[in-house]
Short mmCIF file of N, CA and C in Angstrom, two decimals:
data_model
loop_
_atom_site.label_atom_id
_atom_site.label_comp_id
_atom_site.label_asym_id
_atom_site.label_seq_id
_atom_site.Cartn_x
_atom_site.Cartn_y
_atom_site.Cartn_z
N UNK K 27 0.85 -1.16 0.00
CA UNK K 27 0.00 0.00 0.00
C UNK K 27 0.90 1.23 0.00
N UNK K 28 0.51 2.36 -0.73
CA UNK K 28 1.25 3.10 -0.96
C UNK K 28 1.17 4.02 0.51
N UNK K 29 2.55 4.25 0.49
CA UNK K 29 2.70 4.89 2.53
C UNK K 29 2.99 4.15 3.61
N UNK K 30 2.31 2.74 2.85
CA UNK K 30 2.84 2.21 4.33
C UNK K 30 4.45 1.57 4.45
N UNK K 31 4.50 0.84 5.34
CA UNK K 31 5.78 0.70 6.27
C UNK K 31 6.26 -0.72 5.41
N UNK K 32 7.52 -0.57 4.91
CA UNK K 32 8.53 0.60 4.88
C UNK K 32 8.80 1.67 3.81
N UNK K 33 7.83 1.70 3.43
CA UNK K 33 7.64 2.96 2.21
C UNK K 33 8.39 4.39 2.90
N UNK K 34 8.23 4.41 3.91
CA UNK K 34 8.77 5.57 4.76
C UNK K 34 10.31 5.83 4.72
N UNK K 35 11.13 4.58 5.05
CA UNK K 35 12.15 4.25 4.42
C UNK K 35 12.89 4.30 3.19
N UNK K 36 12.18 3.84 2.20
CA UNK K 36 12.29 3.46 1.32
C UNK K 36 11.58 3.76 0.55
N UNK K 37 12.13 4.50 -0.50
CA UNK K 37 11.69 5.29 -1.63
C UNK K 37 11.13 3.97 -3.07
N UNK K 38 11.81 2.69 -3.23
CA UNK K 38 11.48 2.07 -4.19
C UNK K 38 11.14 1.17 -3.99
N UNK K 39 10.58 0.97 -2.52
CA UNK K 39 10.10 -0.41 -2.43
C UNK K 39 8.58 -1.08 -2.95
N UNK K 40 8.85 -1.92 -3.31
CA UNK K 40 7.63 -2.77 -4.23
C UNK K 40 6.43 -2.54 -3.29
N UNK K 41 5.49 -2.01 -3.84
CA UNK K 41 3.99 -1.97 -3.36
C UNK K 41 2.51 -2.31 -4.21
N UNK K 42 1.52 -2.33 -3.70
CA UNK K 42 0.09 -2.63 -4.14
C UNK K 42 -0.75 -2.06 -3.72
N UNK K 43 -1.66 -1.70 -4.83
CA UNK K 43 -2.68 -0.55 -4.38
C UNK K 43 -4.13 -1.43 -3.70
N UNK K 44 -4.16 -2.77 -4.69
CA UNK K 44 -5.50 -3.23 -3.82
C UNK K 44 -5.65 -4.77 -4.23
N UNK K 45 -6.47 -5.37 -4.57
CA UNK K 45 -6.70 -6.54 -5.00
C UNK K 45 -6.19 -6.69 -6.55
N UNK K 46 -6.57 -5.53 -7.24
CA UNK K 46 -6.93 -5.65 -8.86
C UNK K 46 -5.31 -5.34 -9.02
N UNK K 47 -4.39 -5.04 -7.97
CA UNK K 47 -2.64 -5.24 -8.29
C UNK K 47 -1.83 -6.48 -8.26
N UNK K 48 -2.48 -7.22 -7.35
CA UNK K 48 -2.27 -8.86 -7.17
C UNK K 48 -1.28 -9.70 -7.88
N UNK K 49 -2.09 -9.82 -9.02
CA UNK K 49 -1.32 -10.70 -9.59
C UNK K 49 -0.18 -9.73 -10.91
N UNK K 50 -0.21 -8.70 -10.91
CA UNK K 50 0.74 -7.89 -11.33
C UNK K 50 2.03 -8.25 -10.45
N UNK K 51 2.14 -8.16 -9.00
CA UNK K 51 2.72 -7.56 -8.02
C UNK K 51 3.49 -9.44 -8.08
N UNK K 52 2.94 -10.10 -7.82
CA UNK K 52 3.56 -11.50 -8.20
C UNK K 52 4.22 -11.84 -8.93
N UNK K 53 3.73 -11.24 -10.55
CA UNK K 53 4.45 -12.01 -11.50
C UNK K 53 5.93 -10.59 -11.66
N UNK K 54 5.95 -9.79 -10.86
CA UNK K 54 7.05 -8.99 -10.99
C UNK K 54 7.65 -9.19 -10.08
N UNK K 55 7.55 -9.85 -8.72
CA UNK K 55 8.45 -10.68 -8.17
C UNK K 55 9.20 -11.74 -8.08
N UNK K 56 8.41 -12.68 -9.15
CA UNK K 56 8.69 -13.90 -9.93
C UNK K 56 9.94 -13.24 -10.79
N UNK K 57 9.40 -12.31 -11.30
CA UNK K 57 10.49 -11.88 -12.91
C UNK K 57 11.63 -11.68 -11.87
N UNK K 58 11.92 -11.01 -10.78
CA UNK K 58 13.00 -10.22 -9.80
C UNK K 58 13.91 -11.55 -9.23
N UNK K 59 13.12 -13.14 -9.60
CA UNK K 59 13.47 -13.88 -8.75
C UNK K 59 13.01 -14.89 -7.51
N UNK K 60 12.33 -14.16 -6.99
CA UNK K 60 11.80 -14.34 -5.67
C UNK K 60 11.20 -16.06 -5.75
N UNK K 61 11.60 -16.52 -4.63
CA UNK K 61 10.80 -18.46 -4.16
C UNK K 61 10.10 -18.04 -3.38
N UNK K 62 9.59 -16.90 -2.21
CA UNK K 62 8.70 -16.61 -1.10
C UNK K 62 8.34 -15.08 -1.68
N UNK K 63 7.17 -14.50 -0.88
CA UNK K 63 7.11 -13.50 -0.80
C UNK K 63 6.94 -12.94 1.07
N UNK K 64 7.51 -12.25 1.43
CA UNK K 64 7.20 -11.47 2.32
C UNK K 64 6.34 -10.12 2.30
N UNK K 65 5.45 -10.17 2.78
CA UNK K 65 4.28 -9.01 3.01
C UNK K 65 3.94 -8.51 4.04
N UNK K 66 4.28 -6.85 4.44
CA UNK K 66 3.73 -6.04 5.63
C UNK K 66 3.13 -5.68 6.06
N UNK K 67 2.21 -6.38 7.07
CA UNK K 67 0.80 -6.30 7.33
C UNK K 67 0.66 -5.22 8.98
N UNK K 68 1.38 -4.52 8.78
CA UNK K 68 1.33 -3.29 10.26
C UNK K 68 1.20 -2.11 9.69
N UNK K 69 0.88 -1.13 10.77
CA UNK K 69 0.37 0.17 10.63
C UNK K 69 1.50 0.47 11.23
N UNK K 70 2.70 0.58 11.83
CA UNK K 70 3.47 1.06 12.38
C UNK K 70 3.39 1.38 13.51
N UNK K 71 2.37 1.71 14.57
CA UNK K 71 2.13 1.66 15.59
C UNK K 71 3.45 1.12 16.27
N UNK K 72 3.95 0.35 16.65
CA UNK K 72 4.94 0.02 17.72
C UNK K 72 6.26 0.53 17.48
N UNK K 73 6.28 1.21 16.76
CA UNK K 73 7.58 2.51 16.44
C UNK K 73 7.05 4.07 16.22
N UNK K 74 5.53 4.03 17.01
CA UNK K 74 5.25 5.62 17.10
C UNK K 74 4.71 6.11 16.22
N UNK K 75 4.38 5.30 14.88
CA UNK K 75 4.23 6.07 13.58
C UNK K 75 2.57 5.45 12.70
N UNK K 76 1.99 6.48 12.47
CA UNK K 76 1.11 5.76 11.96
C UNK K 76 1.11 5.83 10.42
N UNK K 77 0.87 4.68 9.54
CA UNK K 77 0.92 4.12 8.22
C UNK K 77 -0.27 3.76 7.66
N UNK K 78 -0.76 3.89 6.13
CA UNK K 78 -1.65 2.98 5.73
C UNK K 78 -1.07 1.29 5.86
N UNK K 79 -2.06 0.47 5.68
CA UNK K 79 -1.78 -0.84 6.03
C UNK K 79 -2.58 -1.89 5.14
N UNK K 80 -2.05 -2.90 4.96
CA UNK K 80 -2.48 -3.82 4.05
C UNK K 80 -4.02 -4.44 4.48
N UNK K 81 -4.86 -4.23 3.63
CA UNK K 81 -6.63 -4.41 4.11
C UNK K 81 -6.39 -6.62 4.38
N UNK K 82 -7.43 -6.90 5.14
CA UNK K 82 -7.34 -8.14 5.38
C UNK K 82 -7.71 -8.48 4.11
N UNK K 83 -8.70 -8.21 2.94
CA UNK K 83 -8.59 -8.98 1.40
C UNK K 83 -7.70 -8.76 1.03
N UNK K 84 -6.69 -7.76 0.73
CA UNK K 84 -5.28 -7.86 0.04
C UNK K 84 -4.33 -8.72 0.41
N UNK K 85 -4.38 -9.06 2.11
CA UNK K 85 -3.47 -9.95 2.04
C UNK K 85 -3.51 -11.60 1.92
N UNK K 86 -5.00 -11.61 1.85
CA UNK K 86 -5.64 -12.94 1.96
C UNK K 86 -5.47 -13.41 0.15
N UNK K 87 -5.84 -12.70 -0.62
CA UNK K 87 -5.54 -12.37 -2.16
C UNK K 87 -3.83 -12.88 -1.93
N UNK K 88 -3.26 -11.91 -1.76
CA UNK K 88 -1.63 -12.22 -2.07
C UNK K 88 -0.94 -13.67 -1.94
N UNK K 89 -1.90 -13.96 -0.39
CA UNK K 89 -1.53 -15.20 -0.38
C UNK K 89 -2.00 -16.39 -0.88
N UNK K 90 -3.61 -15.84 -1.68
CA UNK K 90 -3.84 -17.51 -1.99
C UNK K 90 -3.18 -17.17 -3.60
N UNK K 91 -2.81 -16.10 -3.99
CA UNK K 91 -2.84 -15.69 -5.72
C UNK K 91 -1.12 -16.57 -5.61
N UNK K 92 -0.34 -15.97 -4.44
CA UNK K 92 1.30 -16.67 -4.33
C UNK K 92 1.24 -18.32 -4.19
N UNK K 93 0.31 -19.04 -3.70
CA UNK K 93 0.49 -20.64 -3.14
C UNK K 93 0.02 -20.56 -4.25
N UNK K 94 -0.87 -20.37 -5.37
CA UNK K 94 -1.06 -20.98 -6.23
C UNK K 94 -0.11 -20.88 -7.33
N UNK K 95 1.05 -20.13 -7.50
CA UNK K 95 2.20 -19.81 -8.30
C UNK K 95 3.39 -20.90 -7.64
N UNK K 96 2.82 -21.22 -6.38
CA UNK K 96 4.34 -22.18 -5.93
C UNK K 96 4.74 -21.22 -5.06
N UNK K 97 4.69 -20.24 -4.82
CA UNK K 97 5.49 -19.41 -3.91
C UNK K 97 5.03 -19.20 -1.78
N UNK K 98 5.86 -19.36 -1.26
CA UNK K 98 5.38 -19.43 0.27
C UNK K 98 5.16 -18.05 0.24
N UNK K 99 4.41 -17.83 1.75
CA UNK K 99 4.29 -16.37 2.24
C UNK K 99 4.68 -16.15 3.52
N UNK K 100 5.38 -15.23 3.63
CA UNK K 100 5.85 -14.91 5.09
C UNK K 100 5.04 -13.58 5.25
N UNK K 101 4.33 -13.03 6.52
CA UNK K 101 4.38 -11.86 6.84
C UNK K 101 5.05 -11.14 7.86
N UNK K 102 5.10 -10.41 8.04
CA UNK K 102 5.90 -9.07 8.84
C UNK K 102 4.68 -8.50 9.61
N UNK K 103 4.47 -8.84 10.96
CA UNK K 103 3.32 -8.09 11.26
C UNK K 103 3.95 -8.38 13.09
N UNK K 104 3.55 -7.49 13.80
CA UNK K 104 4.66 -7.15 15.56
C UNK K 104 3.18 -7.11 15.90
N UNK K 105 1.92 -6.74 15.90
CA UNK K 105 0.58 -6.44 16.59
C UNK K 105 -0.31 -7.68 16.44
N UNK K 106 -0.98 -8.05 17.59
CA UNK K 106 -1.55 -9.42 17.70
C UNK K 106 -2.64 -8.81 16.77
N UNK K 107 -3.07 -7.50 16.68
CA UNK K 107 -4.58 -7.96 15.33
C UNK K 107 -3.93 -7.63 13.89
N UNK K 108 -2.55 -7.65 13.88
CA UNK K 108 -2.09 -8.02 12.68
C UNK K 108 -1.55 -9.50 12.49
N UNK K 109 -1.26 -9.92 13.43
CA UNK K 109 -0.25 -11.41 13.76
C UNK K 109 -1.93 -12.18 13.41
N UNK K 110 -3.13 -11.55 14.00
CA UNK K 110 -4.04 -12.55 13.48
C UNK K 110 -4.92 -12.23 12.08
N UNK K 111 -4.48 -10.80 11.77
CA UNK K 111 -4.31 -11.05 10.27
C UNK K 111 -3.95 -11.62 9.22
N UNK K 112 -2.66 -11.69 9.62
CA UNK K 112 -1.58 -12.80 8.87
C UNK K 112 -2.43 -14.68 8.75
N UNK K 113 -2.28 -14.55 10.07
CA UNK K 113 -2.79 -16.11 10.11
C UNK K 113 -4.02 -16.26 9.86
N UNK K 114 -5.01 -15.69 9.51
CA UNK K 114 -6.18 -16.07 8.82
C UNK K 114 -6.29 -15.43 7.14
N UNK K 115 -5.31 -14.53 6.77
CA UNK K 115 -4.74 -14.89 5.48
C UNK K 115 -4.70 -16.09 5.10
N UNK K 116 -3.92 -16.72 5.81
CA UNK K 116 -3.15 -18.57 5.19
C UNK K 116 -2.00 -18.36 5.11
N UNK K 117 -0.78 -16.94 5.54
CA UNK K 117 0.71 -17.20 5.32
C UNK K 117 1.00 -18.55 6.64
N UNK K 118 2.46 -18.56 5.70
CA UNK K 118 2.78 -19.67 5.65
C UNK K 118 3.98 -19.66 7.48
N UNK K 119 4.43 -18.28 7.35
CA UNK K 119 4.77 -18.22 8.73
C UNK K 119 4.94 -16.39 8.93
N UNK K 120 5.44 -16.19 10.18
CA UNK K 120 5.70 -15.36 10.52
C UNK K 120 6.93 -14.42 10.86
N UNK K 121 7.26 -13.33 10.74
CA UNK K 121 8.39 -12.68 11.14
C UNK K 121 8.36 -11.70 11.96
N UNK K 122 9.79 -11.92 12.76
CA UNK K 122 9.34 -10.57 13.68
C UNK K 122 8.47 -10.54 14.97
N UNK K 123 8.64 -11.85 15.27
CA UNK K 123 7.65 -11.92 16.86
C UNK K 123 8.51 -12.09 18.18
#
């Protein structure tokens, strides 16, 4: 999502505007390489900062649009109603706990 974390950081990092970016956002990670995808599912909150944040269909999308390409999903999420975002997505594990 555009703004969110680590967009703040990072001026070129790969993002998605909504569902209808999906499978764009895959097959240009595929082209880059990528066997997993990692996806940031926080608002920034636990570093003070508030961010747009990945909607629970975008990330539920990412992940069933990635298992069906072969690819695992990791997310990035520090807040238990993001940690149970993640896991009712369907990623495959977690980072950052």
């Amino acid at each position: 999502m555009d703004g969110s974390h680590p967009t703040q950081f990072f001026d070129d990092y790969p993002t998605l505007d909504g569902v209808g970016d999906v499978d764009s956002f895959i097959d240009a990670r595929i082209r880059e390489g990528s066997d997993y995808l990692k996806i940031i599912i926080e608002d920034s909150s636990v570093i003070g900062q508030s961010t747009p944040f990945i909607p629970p269909e975008v990330s539920a999308a990412v992940t069933a649009r990635a298992h069906a390409r072969g690819l695992l999903v990791v997310a990035h999420a520090q807040s238990r109603r993001f940690v149970e975002q993640a896991i009712e997505s369907g990623v495959d594990g977690l980072a950052h706990q």
